[in-house]
Short mmCIF file of C-alpha atoms in Angstrom, two decimals:
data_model
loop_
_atom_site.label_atom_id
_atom_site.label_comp_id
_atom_site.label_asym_id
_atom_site.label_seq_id
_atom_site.Cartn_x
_atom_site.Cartn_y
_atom_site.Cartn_z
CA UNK A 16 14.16 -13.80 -10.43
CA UNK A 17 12.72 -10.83 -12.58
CA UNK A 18 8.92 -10.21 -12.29
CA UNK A 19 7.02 -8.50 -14.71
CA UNK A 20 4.31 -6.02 -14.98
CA UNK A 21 0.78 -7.13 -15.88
CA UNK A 22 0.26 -6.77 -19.31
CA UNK A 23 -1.98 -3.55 -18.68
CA UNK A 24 -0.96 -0.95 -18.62
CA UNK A 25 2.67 -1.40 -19.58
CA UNK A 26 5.93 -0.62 -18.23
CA UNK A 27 7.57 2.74 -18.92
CA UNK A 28 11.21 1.04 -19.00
CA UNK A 29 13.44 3.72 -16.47
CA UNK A 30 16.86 4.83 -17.08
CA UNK A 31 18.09 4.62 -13.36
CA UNK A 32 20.52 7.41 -12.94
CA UNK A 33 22.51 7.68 -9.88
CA UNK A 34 22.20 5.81 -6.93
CA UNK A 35 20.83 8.29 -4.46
CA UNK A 36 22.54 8.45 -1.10
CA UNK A 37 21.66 4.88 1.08
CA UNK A 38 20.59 4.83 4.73
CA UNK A 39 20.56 2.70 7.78
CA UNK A 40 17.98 0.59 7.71
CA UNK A 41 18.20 -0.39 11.48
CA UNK A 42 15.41 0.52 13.76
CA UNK A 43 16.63 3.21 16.06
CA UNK A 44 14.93 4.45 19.18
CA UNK A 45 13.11 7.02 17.69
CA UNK A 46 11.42 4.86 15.42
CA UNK A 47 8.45 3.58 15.10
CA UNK A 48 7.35 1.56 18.43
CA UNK A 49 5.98 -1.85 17.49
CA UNK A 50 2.44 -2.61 18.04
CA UNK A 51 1.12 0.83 18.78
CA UNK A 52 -2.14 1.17 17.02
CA UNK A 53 -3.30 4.02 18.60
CA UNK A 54 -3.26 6.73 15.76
CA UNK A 55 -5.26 4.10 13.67
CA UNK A 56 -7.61 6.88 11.65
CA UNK A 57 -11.79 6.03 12.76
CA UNK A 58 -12.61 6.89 9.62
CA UNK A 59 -10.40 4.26 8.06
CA UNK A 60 -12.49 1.13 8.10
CA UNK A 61 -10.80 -1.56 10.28
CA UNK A 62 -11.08 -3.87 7.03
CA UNK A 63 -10.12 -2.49 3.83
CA UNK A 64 -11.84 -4.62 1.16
CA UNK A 65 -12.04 -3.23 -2.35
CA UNK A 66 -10.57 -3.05 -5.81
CA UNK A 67 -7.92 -1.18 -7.81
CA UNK A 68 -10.43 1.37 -10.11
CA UNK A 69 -7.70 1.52 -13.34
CA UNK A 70 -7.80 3.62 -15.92
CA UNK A 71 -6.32 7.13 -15.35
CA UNK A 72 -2.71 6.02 -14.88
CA UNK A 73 -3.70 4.35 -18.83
CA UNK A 74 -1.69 5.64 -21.58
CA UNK A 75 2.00 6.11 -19.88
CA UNK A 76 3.42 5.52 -23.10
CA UNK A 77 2.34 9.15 -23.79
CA UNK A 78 2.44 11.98 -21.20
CA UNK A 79 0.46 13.77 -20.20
CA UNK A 80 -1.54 12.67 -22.82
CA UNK A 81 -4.95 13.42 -23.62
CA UNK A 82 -7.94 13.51 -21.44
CA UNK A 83 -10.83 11.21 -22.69
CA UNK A 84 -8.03 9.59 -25.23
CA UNK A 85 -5.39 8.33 -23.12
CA UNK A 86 -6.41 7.90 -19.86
CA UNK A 87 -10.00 9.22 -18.29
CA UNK A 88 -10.78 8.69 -14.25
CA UNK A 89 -13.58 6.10 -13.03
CA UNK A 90 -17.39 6.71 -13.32
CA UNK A 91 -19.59 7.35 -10.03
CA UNK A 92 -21.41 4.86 -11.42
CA UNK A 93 -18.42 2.27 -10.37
CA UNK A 94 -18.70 3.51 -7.10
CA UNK A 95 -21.69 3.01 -6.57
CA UNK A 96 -21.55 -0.84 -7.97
CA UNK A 97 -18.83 -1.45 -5.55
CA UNK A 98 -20.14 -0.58 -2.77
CA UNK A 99 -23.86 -2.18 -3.33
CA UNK A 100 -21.84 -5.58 -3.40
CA UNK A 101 -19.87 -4.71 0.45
CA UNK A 102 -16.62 -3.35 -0.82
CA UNK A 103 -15.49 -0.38 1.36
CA UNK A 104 -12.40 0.57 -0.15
CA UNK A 105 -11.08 1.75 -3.79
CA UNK A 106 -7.41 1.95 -4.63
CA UNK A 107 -7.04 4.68 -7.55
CA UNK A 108 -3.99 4.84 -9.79
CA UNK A 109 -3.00 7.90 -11.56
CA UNK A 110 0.34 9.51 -13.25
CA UNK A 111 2.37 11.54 -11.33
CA UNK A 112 3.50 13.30 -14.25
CA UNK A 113 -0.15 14.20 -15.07
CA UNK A 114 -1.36 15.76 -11.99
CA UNK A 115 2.45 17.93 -11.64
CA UNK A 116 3.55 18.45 -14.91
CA UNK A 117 7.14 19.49 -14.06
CA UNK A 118 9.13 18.34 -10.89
CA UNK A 119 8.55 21.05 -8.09
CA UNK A 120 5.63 22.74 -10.11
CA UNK A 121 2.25 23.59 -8.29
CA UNK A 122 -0.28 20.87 -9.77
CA UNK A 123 -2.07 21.12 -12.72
CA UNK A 124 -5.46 22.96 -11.85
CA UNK A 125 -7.81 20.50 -14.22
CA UNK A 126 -6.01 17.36 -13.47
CA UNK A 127 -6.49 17.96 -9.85
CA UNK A 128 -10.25 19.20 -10.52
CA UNK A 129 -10.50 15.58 -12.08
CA UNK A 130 -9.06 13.61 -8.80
CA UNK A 131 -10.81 15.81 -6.51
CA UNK A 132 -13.98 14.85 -7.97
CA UNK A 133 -13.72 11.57 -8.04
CA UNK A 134 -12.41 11.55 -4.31
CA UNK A 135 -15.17 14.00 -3.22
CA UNK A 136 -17.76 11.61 -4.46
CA UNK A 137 -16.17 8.50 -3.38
CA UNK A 138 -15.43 9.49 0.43
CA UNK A 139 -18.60 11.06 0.01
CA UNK A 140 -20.42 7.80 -0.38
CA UNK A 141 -18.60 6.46 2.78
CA UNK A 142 -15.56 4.63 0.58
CA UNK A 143 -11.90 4.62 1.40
CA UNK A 144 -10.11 5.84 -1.63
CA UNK A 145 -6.26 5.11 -1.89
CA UNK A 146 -4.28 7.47 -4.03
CA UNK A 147 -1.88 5.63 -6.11
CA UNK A 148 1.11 7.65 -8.13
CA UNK A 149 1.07 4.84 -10.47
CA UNK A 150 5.04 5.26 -11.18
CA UNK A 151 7.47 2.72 -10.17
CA UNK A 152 9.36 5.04 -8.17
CA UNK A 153 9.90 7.03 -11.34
CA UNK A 154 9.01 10.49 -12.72
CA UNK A 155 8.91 9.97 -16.84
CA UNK A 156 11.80 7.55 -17.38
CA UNK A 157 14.14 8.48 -14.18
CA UNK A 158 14.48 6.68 -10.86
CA UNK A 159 13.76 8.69 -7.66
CA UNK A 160 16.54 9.25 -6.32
CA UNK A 161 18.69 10.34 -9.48
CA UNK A 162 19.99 12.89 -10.47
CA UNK A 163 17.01 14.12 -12.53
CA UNK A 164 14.75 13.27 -9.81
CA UNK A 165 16.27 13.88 -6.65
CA UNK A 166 14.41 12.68 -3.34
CA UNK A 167 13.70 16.55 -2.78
CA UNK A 168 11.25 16.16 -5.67
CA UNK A 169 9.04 13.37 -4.57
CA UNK A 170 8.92 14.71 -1.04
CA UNK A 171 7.60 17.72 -2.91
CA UNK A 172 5.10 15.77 -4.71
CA UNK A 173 3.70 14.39 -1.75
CA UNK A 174 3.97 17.58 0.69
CA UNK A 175 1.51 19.02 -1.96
CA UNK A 176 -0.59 16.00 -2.03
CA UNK A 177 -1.16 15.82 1.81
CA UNK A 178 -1.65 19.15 2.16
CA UNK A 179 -4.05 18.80 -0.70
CA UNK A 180 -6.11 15.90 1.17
CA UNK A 181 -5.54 16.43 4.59
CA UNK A 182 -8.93 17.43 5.91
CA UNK A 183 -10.39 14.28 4.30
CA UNK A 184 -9.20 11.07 6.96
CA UNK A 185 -11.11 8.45 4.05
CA UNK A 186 -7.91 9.12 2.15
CA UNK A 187 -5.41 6.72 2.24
CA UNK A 188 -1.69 7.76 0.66
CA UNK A 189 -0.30 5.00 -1.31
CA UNK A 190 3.58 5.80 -1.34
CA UNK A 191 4.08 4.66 -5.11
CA UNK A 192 2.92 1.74 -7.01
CA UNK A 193 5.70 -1.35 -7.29
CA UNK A 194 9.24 0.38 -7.02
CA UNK A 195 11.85 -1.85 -8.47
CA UNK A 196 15.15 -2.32 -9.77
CA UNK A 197 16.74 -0.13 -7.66
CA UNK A 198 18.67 0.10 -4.49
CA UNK A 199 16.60 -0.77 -1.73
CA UNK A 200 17.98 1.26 0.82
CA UNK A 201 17.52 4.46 -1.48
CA UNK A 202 13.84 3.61 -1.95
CA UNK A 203 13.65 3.58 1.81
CA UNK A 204 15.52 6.91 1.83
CA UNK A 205 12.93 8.37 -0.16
CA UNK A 206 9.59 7.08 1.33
CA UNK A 207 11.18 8.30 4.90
CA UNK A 208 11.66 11.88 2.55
CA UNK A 209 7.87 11.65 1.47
CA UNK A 210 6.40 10.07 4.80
CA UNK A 211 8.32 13.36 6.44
CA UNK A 212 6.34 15.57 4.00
CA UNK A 213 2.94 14.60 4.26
CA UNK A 214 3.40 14.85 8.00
CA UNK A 215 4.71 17.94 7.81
CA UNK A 216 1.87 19.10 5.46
CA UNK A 217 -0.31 18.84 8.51
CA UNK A 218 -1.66 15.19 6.97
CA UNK A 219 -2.50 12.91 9.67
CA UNK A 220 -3.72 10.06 7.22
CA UNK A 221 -2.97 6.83 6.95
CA UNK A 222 -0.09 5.97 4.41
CA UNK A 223 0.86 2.95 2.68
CA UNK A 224 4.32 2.22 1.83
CA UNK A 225 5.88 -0.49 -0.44
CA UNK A 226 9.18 -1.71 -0.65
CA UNK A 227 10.96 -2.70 -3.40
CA UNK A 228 11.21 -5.54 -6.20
CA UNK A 229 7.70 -4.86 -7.37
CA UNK A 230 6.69 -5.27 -3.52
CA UNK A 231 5.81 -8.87 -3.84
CA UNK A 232 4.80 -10.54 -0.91
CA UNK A 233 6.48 -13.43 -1.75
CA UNK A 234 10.18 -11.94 -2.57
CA UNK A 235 9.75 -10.23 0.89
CA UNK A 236 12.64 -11.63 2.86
CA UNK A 237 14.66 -12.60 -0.30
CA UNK A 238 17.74 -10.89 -1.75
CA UNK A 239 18.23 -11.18 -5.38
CA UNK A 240 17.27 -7.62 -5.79
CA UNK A 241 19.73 -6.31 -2.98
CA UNK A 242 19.26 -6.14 0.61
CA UNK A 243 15.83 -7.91 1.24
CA UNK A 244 12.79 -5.61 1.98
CA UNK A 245 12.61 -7.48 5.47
CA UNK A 246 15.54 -5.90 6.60
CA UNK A 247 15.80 -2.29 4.99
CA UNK A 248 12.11 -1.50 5.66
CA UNK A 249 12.31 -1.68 8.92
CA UNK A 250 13.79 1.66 8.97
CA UNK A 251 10.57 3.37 8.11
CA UNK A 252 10.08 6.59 10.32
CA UNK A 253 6.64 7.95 10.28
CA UNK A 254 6.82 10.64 13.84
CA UNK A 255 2.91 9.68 13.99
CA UNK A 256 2.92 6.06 13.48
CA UNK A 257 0.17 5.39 11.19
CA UNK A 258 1.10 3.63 8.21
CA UNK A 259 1.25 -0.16 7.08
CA UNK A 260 3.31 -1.89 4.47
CA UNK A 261 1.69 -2.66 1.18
CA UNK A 262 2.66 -5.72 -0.62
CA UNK A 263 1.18 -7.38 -3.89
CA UNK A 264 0.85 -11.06 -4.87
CA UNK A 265 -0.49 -13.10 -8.24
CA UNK A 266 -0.71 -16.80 -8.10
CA UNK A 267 1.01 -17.36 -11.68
CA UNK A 268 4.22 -19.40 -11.87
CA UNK A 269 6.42 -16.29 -11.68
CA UNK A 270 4.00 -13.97 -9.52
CA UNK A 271 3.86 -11.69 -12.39
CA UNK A 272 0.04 -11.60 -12.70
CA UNK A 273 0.24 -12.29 -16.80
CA UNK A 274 -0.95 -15.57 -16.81
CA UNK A 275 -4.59 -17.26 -15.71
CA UNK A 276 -3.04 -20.19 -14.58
CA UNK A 277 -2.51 -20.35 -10.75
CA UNK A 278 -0.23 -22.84 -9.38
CA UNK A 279 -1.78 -24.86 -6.92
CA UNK A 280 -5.04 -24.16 -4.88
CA UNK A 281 -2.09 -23.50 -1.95
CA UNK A 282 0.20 -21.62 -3.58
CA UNK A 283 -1.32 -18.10 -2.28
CA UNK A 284 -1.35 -19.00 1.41
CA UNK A 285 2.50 -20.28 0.48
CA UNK A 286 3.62 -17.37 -0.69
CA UNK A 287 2.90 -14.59 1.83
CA UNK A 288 3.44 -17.34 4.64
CA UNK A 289 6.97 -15.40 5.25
CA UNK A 290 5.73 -11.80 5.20
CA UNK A 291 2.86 -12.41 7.20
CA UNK A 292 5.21 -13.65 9.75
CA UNK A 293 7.44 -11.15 9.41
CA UNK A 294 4.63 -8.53 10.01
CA UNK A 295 3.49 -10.61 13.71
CA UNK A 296 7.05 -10.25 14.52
CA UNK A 297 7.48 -6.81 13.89
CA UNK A 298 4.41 -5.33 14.78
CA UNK A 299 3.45 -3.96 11.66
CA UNK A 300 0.26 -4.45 9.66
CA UNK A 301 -0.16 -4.71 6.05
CA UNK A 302 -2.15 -4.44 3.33
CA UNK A 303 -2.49 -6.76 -0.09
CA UNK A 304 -2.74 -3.78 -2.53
CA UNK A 305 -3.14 -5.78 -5.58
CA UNK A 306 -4.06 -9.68 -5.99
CA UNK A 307 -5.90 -11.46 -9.11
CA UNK A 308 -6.42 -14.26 -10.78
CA UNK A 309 -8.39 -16.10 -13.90
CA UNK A 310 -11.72 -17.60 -14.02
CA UNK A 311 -11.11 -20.99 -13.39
CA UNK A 312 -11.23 -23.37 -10.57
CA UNK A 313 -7.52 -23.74 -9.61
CA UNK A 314 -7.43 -19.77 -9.27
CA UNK A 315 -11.18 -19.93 -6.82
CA UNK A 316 -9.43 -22.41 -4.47
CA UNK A 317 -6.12 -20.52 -4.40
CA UNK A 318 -7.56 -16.80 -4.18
CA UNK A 319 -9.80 -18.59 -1.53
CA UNK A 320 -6.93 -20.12 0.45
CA UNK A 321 -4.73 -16.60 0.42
CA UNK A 322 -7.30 -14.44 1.69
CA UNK A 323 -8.30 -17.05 4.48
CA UNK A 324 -4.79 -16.45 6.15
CA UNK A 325 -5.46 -12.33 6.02
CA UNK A 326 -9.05 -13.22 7.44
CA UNK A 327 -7.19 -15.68 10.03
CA UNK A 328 -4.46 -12.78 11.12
CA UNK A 329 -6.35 -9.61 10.58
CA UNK A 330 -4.28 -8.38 13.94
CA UNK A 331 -1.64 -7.87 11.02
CA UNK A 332 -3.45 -7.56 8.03
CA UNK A 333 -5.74 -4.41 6.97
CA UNK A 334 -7.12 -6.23 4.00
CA UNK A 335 -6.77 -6.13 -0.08
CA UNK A 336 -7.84 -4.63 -2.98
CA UNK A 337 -8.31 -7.03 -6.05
CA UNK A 338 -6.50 -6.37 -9.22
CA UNK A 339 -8.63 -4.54 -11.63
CA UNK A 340 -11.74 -3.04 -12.53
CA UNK A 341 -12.83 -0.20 -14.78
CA UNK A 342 -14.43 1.30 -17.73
CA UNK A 343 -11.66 0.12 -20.47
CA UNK A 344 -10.63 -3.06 -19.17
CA UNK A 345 -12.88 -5.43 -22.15
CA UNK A 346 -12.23 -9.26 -21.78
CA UNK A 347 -9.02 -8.81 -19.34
CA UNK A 348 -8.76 -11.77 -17.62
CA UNK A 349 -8.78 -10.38 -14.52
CA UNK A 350 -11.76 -7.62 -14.53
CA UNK A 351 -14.56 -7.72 -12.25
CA UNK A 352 -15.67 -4.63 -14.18
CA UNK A 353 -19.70 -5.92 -14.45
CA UNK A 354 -20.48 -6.40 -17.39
CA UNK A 355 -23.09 -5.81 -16.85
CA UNK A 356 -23.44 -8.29 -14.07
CA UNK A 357 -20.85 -9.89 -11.40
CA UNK A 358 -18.11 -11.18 -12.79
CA UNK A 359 -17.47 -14.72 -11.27
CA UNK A 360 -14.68 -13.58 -9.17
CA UNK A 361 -16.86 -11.27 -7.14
CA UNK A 362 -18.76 -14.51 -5.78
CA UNK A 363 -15.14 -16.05 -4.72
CA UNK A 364 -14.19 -12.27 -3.09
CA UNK A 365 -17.48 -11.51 -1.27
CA UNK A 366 -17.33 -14.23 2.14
CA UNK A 367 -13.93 -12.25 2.70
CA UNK A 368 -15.16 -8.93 2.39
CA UNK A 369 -16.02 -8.23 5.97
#
């Protein structure tokens, strides 16, 4: 099965390159022990409830684009609307590209002014903010991993970036948004690269890491895109043990999160049935970074039904962060950008947000 972006922003189509060099994916003894919670950051709420903030990852089509044209960053005045209705936590996308304009370089002083000041007054206000290098496990139109982009160059990225916000534990590192067609043991071979950075860096926050095929919840343990997730992934070193798996999941016939339509009022509590179990027997936890549906009342009951089994096994689950809000969404079927009141999905999201 191929999945599909949502239909905002759109896909920057990647020329793969080279495979880059594949590793073991078998949990060794110096990997991460199972169940060990202990380095779980205080300042990270327990239960991560939010929404993905969209907008300065817009415009991919041209990079980097211009400020105020292309892409801006959210308003404080989203943050603030968030939180009054109990969401704690706000996942952020932005372009790579953007904030390190070549491969290597030292970041771009007034794209990182932007971030910073958007994180500064989102932590600020007692929010979790997860950074999101909205990229697909690419850099322009090249796979991580290739030739163009070796590993080397996204460990860079993120060695910068944790040194960056590594005095701030309300930051949560979200490896890269959805990677996909690509090998999965070489994505694994480069989040181990990044996850080695950061903690190198001196960055003792929490990081989020995907795994391939889009990271859908539901194509988990399957293995039309190569070696399932559920088996490569558990090769993930992190020397301080504090990360969690990030998965997404639509309720649309194909997952893709393009349509309205959900399938069936069960069909989200169906489809991360596997990697919730998979998680329990692990010992890992996870985290829903993206989930959304349309206005109607197949979608309530389903949305309803999915996020009763991360309530039910929050021993494994961190939480979610619905799929989208902010200033230049319009009529997207999926915004609970208020407009200017609650949009009707915020009355199905809000028993589930503590």
């Amino acid at each position: 099965m191929i999945e599909f972006m949502r239909v905002l922003p759109l896909l920057v189509l990647a020329a793969c390159g080279d495979p880059a060099t594949t590793v073991d994916a078998t949990r060794s003894s110096d990997a991460n022990p199972p169940n060990d919670t202990s380095l779980r950051d205080a300042a990270v709420p327990a239960w991560l409830a939010g929404v993905n903030l969209s907008v300065a990852e817009f415009g991919e089509q041209n990079l980097p684009g211009t400020y105020g044209t292309d892409y801006i960053y959210p308003t404080t005045a989203e943050v603030d609307y968030f939180k009054s209705i109990g969401m704690n936590t706000l996942r952020v996308p932005f372009r790579w590209e953007r904030l390190q304009r070549s491969l290597n370089a030292a970041f771009d002083a007034t794209e990182k002014s932007r971030l910073d000041t958007f994180v500064a007054y989102a932590t600020g206000a007692g929010m979790t903010v997860i950074l999101d290098p909205h990229n697909y496990a690419r850099y322009g139109n090249n796979l991580v991993g290739s030739t163009a982009v070796p590993r080397s160059a996204f460990a860079d990225f993120w060695g910068k970036l944790g040194a960056a916000y590594s005095n701030n534990p309300r930051v949560v590192f979200g490896l890269v948004n959805e990677p996909h067609d690509m090998v999965t043991e070489d994505w694994l071979a480069a989040a181990n690269d990044a996850i080695a950075a950061i903690r190198a860096a001196g960055a003792a926050n929490l990081i989020l890491v995907p795994g391939n095929a889009w990271t859908g919840a539901h194509a988990w343990l399957d293995n039309y895109y190569g070696t399932p997730n559920g088996t490569v992934m558990l090769g993930v070193v992190d020397p301080m043990n504090h990360f969690a798996f990030e998965v997404h999941q639509y309720l649309d016939s194909d997952s893709s999160g393009t349509s309205a339509t959900c399938v069936s009022a069960t069909i989200g509590s169906q489809r991360i049935a596997g990697f919730t179990s998979w998680l329990k027997t692990n010992g890992y936890r996870g985290f829903l970074g993206e989930l959304g549906a349309g206005n109607n009342t197949t979608c309530a009951s389903a949305v309803d039904d999915m996020l009763d089994v991360l309530d039910a096994n929050r021993d494994v689950w961190m939480g979610w962060a619905w799929w989208a809000a902010g200033p230049w969404w319009g009529n997207y079927m999926f915004s609970i950008e208020p407009d200017p009141g609650d949009k009707p999905q915020i009355a199905w999201l809000t028993p589930h947000m503590n």
